[in-house]
CSV table of C-alpha atoms in Angstrom, one decimal:
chain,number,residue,atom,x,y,z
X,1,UNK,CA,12.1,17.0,-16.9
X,2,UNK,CA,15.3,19.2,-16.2
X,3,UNK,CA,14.2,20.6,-13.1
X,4,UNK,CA,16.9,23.2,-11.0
X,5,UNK,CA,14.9,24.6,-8.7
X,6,UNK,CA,11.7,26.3,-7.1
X,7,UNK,CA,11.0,29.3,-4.6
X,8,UNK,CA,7.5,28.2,-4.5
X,9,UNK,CA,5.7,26.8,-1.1
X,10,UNK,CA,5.0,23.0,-3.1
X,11,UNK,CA,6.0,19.2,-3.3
X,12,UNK,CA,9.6,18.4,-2.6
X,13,UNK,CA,11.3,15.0,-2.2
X,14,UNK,CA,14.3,14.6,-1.8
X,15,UNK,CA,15.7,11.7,-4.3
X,16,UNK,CA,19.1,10.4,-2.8
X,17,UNK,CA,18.9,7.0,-1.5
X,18,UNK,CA,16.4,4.4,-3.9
X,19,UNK,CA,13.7,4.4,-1.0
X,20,UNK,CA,12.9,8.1,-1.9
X,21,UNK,CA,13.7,7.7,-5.3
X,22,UNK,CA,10.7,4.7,-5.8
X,23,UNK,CA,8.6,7.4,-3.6
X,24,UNK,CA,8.9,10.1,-6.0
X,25,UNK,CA,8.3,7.9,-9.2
X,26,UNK,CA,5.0,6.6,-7.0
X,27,UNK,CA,4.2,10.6,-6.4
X,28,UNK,CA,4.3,11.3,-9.8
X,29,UNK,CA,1.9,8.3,-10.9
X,30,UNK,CA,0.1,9.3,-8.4
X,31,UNK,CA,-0.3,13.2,-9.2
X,32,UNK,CA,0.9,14.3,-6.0
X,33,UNK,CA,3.4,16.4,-7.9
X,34,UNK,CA,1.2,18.1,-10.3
X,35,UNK,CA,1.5,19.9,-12.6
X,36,UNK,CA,4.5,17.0,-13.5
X,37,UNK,CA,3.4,14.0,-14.5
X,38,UNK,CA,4.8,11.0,-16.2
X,39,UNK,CA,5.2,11.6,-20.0
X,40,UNK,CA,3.3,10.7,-22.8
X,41,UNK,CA,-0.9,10.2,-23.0
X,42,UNK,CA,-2.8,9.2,-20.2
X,43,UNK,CA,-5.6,7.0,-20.3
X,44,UNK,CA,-7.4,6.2,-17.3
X,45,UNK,CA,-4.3,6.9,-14.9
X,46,UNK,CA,-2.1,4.7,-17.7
X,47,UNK,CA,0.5,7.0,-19.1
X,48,UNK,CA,2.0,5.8,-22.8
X,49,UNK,CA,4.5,7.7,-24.7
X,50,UNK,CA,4.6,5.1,-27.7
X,51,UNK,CA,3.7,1.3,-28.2
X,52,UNK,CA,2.9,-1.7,-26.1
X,53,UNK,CA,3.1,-4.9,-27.9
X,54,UNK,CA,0.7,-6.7,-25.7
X,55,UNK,CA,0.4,-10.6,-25.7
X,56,UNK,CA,-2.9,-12.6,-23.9
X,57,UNK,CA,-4.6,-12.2,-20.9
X,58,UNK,CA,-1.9,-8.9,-19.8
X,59,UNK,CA,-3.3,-7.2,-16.6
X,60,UNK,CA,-2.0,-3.5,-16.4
X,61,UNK,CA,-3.0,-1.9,-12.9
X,62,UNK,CA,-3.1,1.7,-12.6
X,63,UNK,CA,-1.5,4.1,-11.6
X,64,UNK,CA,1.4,3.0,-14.2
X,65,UNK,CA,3.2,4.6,-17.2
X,66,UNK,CA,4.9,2.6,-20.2
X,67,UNK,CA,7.7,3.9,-22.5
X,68,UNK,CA,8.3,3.7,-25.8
X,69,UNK,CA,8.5,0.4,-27.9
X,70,UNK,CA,7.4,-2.0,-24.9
X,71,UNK,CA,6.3,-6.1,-24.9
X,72,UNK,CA,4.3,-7.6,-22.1
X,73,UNK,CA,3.9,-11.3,-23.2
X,74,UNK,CA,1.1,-13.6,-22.3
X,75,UNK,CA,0.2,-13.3,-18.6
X,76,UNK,CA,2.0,-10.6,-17.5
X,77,UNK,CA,1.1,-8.3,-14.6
X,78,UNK,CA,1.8,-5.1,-14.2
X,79,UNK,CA,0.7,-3.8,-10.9
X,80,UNK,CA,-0.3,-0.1,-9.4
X,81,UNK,CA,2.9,2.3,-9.2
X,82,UNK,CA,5.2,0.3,-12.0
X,83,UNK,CA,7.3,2.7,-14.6
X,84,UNK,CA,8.7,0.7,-17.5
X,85,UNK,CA,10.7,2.9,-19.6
X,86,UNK,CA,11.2,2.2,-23.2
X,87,UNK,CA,12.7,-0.8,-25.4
X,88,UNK,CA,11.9,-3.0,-22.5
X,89,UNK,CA,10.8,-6.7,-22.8
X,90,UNK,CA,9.2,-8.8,-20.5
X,91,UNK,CA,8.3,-12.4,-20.4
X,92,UNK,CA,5.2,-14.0,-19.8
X,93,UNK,CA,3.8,-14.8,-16.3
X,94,UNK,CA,6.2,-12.5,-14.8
X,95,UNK,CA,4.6,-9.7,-12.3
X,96,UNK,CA,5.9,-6.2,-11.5
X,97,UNK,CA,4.8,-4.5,-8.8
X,98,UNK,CA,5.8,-0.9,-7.0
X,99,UNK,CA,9.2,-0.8,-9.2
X,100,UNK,CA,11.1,1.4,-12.1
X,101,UNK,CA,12.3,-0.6,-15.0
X,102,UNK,CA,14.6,1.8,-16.9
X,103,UNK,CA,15.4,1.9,-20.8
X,104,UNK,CA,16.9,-1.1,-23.1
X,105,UNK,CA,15.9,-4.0,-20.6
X,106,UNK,CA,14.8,-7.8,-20.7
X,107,UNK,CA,12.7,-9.5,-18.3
X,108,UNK,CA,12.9,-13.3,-18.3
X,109,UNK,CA,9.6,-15.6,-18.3
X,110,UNK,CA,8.4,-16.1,-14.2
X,111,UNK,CA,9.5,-13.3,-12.4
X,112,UNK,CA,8.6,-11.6,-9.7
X,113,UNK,CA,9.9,-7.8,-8.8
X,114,UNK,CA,8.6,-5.9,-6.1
X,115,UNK,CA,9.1,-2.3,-4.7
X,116,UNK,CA,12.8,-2.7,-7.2
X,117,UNK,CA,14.6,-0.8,-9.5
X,118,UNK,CA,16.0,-2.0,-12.8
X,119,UNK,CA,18.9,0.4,-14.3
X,120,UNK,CA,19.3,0.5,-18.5
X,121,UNK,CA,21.2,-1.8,-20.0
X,122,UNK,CA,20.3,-4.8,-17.9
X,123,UNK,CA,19.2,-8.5,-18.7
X,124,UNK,CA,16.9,-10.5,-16.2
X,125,UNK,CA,16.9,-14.3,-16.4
X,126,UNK,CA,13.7,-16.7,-15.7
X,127,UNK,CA,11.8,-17.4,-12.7
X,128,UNK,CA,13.9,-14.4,-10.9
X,129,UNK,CA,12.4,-12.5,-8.0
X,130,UNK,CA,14.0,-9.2,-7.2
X,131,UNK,CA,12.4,-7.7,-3.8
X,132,UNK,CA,13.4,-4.4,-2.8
X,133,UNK,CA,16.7,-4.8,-5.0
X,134,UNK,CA,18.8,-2.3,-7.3
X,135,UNK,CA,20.1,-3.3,-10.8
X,136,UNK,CA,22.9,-1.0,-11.5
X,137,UNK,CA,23.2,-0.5,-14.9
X,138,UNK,CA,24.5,-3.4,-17.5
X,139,UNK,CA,23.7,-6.0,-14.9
X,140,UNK,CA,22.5,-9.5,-15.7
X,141,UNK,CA,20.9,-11.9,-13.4
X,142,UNK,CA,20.9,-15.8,-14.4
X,143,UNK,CA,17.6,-18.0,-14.3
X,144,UNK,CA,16.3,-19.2,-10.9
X,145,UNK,CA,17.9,-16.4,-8.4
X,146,UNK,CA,16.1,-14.5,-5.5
X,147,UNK,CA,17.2,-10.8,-4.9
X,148,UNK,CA,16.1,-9.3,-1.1
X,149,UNK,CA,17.5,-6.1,0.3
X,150,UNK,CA,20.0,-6.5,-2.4
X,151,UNK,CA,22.0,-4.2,-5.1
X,152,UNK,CA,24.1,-4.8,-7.6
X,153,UNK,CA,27.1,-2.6,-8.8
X,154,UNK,CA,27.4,-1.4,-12.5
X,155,UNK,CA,28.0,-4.4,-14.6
X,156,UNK,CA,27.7,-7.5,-12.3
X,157,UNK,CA,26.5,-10.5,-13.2
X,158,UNK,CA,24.4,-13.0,-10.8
């Protein structure tokens, strides 16, 4: 939503730094800043705008909301306050929790992300944990590395 302003007494977050920023995507999911919520149909607290290609045994948490054109492969679990945008894949075992995957990215087989935030554009190996960690856009992580307190500027590659 193209929002410009307000002169109403109601919620307002500041969205500056990526703390606030994963604060205000958990608002929303939440419904604390209704009447905006996430996009697309909601089911039970699970907001779609289009279709999840969903492999075996795929755990989906709620409050969540999915893009358009998404895979979850076998096993993958995507916990309470997660926003995965759209033309995103994800490999199987891997587990999302608290974080904002953006548009066009892949998610190696294995990972772990918690409380992160994945920019478009961006490829994650296998077995890759991101913890509190920014992907700027276009970045790429290789297979087997561990992200804490960490960003990454627009482009770099892990």
């Amino acid at each position: 939503y193209k929002l410009y302003g307000f002169f109403r007494n109601y919620y307002w977050l500041d969205v500056g730094n990526p703390t606030t920023y994963l604060w205000a995507n958990w608002d929303l999911l939440r419904k604390y800043a209704w009447p905006i919520t996430p996009n697309g149909n909601e089911y039970d607290e699970i907001f779609v705008m289009g279709i999840i290609n969903s492999g075996k045994d795929v755990i989906l948490e709620k409050p969540a909301c999915f893009g358009e054109n998404v895979t979850l492969n076998n096993r993958v679990k995507i916990r309470e306050l997660t926003s995965i945008g759209s033309e995103v894949k994800i490999g199987e075992d891997t587990k999302i929790e608290k974080s904002t995957i953006w548009d066009n990215v892949k998610i190696g087989a294995g990972c772990i992300i918690d409380k992160s935030i994945v920019c478009n554009n961006c490829e994650v190996g296998d077995n890759v944990v991101l913890e509190k960690s920014i992907l700027a856009p276009h970045c790429r992580v290789r297979d087997n590395t561990q992200l804490r307190d960490r960003t990454l500027e627009l482009g770099e590659k892990i």
